[in-house]
Short mmCIF file of C-alpha atoms and ligand atoms in Angstrom, two decimals:
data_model
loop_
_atom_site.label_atom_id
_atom_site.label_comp_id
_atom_site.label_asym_id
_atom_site.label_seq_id
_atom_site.Cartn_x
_atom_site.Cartn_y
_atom_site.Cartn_z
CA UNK R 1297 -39.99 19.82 -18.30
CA UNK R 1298 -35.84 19.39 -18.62
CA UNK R 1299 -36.14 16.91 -21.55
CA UNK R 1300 -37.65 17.23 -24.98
CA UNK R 1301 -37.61 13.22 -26.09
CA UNK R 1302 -39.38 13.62 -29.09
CA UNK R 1303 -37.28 16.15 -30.06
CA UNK R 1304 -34.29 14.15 -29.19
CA UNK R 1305 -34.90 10.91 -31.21
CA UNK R 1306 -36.24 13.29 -33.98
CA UNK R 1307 -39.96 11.89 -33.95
CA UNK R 1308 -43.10 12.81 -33.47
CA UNK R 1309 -45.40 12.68 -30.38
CA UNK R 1310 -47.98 10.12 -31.43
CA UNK R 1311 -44.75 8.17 -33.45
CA UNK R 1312 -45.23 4.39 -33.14
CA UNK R 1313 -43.49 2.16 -30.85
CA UNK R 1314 -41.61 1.01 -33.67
CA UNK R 1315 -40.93 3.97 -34.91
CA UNK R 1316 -38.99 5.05 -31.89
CA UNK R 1317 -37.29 1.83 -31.70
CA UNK R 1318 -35.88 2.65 -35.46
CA UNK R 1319 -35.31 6.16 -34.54
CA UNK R 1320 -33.45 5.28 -31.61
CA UNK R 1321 -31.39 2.11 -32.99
CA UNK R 1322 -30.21 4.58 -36.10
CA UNK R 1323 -29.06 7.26 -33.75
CA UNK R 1324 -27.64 4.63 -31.24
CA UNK R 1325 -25.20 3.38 -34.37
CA UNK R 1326 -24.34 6.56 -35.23
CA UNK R 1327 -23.91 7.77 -31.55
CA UNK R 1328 -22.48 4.96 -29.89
CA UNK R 1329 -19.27 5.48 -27.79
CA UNK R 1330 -17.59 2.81 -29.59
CA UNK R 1331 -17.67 5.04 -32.85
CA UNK R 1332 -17.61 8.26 -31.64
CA UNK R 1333 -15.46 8.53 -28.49
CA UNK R 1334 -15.37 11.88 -27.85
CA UNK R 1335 -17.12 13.55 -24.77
CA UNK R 1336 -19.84 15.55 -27.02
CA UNK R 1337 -20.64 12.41 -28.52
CA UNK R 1338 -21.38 10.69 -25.46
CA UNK R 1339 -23.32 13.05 -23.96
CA UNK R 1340 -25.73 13.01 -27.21
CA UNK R 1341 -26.02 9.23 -26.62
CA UNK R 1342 -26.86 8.85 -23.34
CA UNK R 1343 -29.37 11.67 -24.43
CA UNK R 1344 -30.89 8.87 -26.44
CA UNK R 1345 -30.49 6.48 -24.68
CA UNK R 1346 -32.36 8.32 -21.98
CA UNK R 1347 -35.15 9.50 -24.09
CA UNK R 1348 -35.77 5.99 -25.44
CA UNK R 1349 -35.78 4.95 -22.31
CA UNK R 1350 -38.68 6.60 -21.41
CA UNK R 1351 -40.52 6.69 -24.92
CA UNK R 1352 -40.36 2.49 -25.05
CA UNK R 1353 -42.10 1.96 -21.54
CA UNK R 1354 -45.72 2.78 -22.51
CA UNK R 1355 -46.53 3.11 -18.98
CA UNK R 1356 -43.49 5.85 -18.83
CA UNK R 1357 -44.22 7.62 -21.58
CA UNK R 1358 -47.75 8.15 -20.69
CA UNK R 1359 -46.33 9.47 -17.76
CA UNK R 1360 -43.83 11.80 -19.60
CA UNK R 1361 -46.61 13.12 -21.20
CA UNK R 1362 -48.72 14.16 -18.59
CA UNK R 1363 -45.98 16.03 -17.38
CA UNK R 1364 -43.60 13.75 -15.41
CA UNK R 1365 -39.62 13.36 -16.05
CA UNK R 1366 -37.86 10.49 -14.65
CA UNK R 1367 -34.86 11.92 -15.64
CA UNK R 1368 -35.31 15.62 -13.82
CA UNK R 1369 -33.24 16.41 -10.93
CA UNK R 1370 -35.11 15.60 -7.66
CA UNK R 1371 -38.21 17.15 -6.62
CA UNK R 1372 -38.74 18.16 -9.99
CA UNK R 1373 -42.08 15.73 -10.68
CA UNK R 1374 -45.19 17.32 -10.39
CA UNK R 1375 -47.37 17.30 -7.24
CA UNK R 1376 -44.40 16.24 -5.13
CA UNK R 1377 -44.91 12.83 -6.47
CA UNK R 1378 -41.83 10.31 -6.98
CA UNK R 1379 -42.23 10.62 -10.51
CA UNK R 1380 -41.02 7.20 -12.16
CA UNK R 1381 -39.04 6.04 -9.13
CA UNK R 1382 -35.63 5.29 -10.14
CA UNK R 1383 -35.20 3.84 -14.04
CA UNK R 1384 -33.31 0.90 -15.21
CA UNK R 1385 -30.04 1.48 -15.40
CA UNK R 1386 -28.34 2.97 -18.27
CA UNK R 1387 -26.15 -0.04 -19.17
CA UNK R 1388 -28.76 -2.49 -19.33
CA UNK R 1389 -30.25 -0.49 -22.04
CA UNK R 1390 -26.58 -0.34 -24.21
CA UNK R 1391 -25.96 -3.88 -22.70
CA UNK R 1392 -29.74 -4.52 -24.70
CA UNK R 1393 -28.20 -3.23 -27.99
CA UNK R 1394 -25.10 -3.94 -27.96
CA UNK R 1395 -24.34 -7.20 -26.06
CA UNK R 1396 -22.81 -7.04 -22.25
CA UNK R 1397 -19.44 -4.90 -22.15
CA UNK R 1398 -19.92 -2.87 -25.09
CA UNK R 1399 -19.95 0.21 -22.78
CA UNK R 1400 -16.81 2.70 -23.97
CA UNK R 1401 -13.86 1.96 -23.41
CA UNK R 1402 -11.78 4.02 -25.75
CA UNK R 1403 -8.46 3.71 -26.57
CA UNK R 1404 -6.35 2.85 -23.56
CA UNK R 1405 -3.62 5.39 -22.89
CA UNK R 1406 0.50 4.57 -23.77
CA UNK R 1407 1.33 5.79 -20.36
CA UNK R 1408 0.98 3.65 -17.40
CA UNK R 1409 2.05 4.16 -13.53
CA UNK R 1410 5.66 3.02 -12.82
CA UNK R 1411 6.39 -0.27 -11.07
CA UNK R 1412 7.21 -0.12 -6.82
CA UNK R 1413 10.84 -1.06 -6.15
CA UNK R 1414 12.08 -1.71 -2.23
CA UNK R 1415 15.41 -0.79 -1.59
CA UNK R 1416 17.22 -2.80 1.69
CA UNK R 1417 18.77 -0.28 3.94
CA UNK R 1418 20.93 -1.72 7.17
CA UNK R 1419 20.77 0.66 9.91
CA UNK R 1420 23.04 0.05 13.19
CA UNK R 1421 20.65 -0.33 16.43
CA UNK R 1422 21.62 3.30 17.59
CA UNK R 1423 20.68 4.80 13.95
CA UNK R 1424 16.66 2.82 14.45
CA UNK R 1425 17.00 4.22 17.85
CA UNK R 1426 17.47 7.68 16.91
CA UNK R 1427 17.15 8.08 12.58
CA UNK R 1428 19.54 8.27 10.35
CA UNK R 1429 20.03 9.97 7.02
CA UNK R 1430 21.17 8.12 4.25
CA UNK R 1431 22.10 8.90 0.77
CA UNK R 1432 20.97 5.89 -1.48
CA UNK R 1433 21.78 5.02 -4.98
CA UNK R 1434 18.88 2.99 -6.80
CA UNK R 1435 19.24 1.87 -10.46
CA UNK R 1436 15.56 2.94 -11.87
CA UNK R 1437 14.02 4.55 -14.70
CA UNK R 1438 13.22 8.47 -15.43
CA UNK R 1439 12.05 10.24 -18.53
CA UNK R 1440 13.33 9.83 -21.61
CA UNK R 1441 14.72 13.36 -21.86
CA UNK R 1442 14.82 13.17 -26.18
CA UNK R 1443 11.09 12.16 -26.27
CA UNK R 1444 10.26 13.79 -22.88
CA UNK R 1445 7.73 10.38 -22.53
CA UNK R 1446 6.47 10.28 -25.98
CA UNK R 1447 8.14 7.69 -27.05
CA UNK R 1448 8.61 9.25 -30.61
CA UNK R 1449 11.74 10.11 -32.52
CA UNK R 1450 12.67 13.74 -32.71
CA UNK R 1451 10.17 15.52 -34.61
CA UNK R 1452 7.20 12.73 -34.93
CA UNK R 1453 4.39 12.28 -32.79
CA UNK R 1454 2.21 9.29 -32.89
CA UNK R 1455 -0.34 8.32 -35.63
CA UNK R 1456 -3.31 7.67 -35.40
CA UNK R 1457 -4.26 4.25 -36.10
CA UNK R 1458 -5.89 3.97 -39.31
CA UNK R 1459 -7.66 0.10 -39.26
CA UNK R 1460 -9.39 1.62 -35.95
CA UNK R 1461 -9.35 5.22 -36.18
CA UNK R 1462 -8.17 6.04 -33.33
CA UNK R 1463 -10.30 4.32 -31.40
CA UNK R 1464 -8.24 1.34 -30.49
CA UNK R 1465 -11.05 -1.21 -31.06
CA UNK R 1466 -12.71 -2.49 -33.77
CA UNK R 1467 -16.72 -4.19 -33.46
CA UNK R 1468 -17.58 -7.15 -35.08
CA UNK R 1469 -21.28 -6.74 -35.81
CA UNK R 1470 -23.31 -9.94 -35.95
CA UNK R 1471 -26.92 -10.27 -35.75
CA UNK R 1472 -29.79 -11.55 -33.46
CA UNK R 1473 -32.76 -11.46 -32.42
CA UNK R 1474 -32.40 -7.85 -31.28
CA UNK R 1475 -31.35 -7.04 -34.78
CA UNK R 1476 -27.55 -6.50 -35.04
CA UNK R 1477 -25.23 -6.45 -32.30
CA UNK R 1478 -21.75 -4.76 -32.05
CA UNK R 1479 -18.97 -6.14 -29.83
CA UNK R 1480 -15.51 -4.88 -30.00
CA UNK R 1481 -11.95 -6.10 -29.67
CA UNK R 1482 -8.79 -4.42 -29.24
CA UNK R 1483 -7.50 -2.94 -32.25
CA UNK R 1484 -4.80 -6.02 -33.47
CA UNK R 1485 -2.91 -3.00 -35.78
CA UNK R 1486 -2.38 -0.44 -32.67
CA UNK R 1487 -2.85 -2.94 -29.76
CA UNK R 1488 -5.70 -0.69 -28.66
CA UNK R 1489 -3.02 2.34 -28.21
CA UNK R 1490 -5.17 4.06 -31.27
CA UNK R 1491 -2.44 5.54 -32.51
CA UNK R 1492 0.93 3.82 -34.11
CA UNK R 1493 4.98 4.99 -33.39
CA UNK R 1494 5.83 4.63 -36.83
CA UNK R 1495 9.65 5.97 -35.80
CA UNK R 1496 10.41 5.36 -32.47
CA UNK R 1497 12.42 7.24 -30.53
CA UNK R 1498 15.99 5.71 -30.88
CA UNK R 1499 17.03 6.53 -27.43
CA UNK R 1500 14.33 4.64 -25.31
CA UNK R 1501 13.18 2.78 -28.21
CA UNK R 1502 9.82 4.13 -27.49
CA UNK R 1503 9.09 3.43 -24.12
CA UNK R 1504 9.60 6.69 -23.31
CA UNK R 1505 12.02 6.29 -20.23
CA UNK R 1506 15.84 5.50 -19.74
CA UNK R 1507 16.97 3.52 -16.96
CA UNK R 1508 19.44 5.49 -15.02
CA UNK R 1509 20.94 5.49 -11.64
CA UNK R 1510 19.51 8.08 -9.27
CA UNK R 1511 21.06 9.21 -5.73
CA UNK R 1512 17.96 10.25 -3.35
CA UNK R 1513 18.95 11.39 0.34
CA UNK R 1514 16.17 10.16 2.87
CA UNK R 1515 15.74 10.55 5.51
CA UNK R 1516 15.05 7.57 8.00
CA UNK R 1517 12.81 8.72 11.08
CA UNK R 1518 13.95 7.06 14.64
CA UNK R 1519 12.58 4.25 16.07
CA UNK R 1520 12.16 1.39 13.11
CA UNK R 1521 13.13 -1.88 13.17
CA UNK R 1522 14.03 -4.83 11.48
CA UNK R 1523 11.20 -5.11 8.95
CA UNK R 1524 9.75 -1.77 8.53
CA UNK R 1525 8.85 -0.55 5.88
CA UNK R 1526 8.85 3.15 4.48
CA UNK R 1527 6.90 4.37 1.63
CA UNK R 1528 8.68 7.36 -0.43
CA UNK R 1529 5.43 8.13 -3.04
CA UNK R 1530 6.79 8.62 -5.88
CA UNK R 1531 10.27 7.96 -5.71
CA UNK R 1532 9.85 4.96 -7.73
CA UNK R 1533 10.47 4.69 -11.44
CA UNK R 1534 8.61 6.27 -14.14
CA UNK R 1535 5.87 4.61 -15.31
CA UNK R 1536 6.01 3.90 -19.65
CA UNK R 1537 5.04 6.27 -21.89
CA UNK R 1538 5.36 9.25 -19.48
CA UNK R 1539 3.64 7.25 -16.77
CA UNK R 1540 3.40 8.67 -13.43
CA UNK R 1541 5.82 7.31 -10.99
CA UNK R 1542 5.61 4.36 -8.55
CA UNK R 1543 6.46 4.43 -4.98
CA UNK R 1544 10.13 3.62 -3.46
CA UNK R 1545 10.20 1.37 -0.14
CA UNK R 1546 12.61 1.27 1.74
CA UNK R 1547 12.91 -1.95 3.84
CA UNK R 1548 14.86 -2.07 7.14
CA UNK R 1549 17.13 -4.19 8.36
CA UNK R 1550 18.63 -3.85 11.54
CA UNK R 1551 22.05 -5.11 12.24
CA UNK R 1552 22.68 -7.19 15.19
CA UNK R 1553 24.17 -5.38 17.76
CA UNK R 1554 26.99 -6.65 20.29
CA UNK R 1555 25.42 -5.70 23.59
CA UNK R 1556 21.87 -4.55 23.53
CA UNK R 1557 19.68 -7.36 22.02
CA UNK R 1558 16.15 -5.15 21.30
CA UNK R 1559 12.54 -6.52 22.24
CA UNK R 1560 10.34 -3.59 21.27
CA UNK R 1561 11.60 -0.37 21.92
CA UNK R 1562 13.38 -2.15 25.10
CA UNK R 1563 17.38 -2.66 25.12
CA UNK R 1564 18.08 -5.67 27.14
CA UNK R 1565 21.88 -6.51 28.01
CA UNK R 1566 23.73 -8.52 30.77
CA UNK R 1567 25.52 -6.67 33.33
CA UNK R 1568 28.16 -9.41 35.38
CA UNK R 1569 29.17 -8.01 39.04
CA UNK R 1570 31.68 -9.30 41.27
CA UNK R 1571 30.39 -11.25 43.93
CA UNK R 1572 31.63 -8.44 46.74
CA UNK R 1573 30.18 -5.78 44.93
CA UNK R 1574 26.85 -7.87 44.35
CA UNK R 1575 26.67 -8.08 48.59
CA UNK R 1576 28.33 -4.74 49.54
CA UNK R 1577 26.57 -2.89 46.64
CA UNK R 1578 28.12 -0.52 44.24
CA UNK R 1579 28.29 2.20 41.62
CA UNK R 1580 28.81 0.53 38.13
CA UNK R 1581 29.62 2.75 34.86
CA UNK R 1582 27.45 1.33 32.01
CA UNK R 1583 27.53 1.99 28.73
CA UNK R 1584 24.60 2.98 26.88
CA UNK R 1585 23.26 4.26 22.74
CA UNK R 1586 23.51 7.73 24.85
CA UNK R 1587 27.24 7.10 26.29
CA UNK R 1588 28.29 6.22 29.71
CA UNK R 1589 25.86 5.67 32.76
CA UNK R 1590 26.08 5.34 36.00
CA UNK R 1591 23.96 2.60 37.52
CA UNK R 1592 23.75 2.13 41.33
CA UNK R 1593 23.62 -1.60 42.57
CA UNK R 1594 22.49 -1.94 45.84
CA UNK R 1595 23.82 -3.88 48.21
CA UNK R 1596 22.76 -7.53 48.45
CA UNK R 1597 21.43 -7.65 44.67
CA UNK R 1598 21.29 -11.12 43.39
CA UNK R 1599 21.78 -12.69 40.45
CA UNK R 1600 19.23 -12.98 37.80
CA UNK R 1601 17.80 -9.28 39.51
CA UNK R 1602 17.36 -6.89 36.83
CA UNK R 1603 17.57 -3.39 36.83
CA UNK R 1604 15.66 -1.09 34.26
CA UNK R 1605 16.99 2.50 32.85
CA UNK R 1606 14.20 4.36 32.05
CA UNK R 1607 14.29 6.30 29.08
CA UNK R 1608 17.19 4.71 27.64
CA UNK R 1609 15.61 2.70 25.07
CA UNK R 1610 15.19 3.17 21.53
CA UNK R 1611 12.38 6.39 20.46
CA UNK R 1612 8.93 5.42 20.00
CA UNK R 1613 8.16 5.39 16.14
CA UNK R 1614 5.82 8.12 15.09
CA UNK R 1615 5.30 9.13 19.26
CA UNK R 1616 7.34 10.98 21.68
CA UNK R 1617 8.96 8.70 24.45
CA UNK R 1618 11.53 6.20 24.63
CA UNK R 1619 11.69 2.40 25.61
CA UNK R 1620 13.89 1.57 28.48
CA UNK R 1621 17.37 -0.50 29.21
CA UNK R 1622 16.46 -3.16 30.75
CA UNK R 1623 19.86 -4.57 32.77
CA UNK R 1624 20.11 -8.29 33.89
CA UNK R 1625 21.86 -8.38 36.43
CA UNK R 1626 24.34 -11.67 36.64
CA UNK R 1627 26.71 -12.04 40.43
CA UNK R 1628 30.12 -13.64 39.24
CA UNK R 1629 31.66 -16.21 41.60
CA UNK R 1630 35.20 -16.14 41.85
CA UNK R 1631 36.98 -18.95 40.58
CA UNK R 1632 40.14 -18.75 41.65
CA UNK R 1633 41.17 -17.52 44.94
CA UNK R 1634 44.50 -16.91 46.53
CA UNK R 1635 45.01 -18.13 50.15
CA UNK R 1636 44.46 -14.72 51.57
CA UNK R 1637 41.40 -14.19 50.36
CA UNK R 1638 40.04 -17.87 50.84
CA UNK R 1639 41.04 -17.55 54.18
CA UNK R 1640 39.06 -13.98 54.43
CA UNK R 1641 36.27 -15.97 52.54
CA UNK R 1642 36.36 -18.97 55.32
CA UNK R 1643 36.40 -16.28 57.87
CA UNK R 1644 32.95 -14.53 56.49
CA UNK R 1645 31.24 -18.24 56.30
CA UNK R 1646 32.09 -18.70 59.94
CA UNK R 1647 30.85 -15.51 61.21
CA UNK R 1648 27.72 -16.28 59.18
CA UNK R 1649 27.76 -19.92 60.07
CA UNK R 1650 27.79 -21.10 56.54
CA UNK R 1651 30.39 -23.33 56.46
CA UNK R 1652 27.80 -26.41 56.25
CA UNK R 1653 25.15 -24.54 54.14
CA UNK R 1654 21.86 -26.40 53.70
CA UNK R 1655 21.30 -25.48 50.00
CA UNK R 1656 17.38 -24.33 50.02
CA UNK R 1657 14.78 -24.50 47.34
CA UNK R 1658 13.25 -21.16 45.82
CA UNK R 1659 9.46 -22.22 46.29
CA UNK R 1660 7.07 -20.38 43.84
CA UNK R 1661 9.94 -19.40 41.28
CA UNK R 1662 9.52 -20.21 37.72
CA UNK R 1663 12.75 -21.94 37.42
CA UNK R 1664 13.82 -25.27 36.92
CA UNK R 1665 13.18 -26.56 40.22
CA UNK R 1666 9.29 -25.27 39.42
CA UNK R 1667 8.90 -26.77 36.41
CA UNK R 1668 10.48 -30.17 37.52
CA UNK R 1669 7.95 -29.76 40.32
CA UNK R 1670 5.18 -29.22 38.25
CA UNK R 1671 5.97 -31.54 35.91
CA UNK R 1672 5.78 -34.28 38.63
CA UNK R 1673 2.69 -32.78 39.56
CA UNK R 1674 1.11 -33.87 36.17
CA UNK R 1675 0.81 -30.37 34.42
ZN1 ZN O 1077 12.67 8.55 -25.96
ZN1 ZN O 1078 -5.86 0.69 -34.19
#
């Protein structure tokens, strides 16, 4: 047997029912979390609180006395039996006493976590292709380095409240059925702090943190984009009090670059050609976020044809890879031509008997001439 309940509510075993009701309300009072918030205390009253929960149910108690403790670890009743099953649970009986959310709550602590702040950071296409490292200066708030967080001028500490005692609330008792019944409020004197700044600290004014301005060096891995965001725990500022820190974010925006328009981790870009070079093919110099390239054009590419660079696309975030340049290809027509070259043009459309071309429809293409088509068609 773990538990001695008599012992515990101080009665003896053939007390009355009522008996251990008044034995139990007078320790409850004395015991109760509210009053006495320290961890001994509140071990001692959910000792009571267990042992009247067992000594009020006459069917437990019976139980109890043959032998059986609801309240021993596992395995623990006699004959392998279940023992009470599981009891009732432990704030109903308080919540019985004391009204609903009278559980302990203590006072609640000056120091609280630190707000989040995003910081905006424009990156150039090649720095999200590849990371960047960027020294950044955010206005936030650190320590206060006279009160190191205590929010207390030099030499003080706070007091402890003395309309609560510490406790940060104060019960209003008023009576019912159940005889009477405690509920508490926040202390009004302390603000439920439990203790009081009578001198605050002059140089935070006891919030116990300065703002300052802070220069952090991150580092920016490759392959973000316009939108992402990266969380730096604990880079935010400190929290009041000597709060923990929050988080810095850093959100990304991604400048628009002249060429390469990104879809992904894809570069798209127009390439124009000469229309010789489109029919005779060619080897073109591009440029690319990795320098010059050479891209091969063979001959008789068309317009609208597009050509992809593997590889030379912006790095996968978080993976190994790259996306790839993706070159549309566009054939220029020449708009003005000397007479030596219209003539040599005039010569080529005889040889290929074009001079009287028939102009032919692209069946099957998603183009204009498709959609037109299809748009006749009723779709
Ligand atoms: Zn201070
Ligand atoms: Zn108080």
């Amino acid at each position: 047997m773990a538990n001695d309940y008599y012992g515990v509510l101080g009665v003896r075993r053939d007390a009355q029912p009522d008996e251990i009701k008044k034995a139990y309300r007078r320790l409850a009072r004395e015991l109760h979390p509210d009053v006495n918030p320290d961890p001994a205390t509140q071990e001692r009253f959910k000792e009571i609180t267990q042992a009247y929960e067992v000594l009020s149910d006459p069917e437990k108690r019976q139980m109890y006395d043959l032998g059986a403790d609801p309240f021993a670890p596992a395995g623990g009743a006699p004959g392998g039996g279940a023992g009470f099953g599981a009891g009732f649970p432990f704030s109903d009986i308080m919540d019985a006493f004391f009204g609903a959310g009278a559980t302990s709550r203590g006072p609640r602590s000056r120091a609280r976590r630190g707000r989040n702040a995003t910081v905006r950071v424009e990156l150039d296409l090649s720095e999200c292709a590849f990371g960047a490292t960027r020294e950044l200066v955010v206005d936030t708030a650190v320590v206060c380095p006279t009160c190191s967080g205590e929010g207390t001028a030099p030499g003080t500490h706070p007091e402890t409240c003395d309309v609560c005692g510490g406790r940060g609330e104060v019960n209003q008792v008023t009576r019912s059925f159940l005889g009477q019944v405690m509920a508490s409020r926040p202390c009004p004197a302390c603000g439920g702090f439990g203790t009081i700044i009578r001198r605050p600290c002059p140089e935070c004014d006891g919030d116990g943190r300065v703002r300052t301005r802070r220069t952090i060096k991150v580092r920016i891995p490759a392959g973000v984009e316009d939108g992402t965001h990266i969380q730096l725990a604990g880079e935010g500022e400190v929290g009041p009090g000597g709060g923990p820190p929050g988080d810095l974010f850093l959100e990304i925006l991604q400048r628009p670059h002249a060429i390469f328009e990104r879809q992904g981790d894809d570069l798209h870009c127009t390439v124009t050609i000469p229309m010789v070079a489109a029919a005779l093919g060619a080897t073109l110099t591009v440029e690319t976020l990795d320098g010059p390239r050479e891209l091969d054009l063979r001959p008789g590419t068309q317009s609208g044809q597009v050509i992809p660079m593997y590889s030379l696309g912006v790095q996968h975030l978080n993976d190994s890879g790259r996306g790839d340049l993706v070159i549309h290809v566009t054939v220029e027509t020449p708009a003005k031509l000397d007479e030596a070259q219209e003539a040599l043009l005039r010569q080529l459309a005889t040889l290929r008997g074009e001079e009287t071309p028939p102009g032919r429809f692209a069946p099957g293409q998603q183009g204009f001439f498709s959609r037109l088509r299809d748009a006749f068609n009723g779709r």
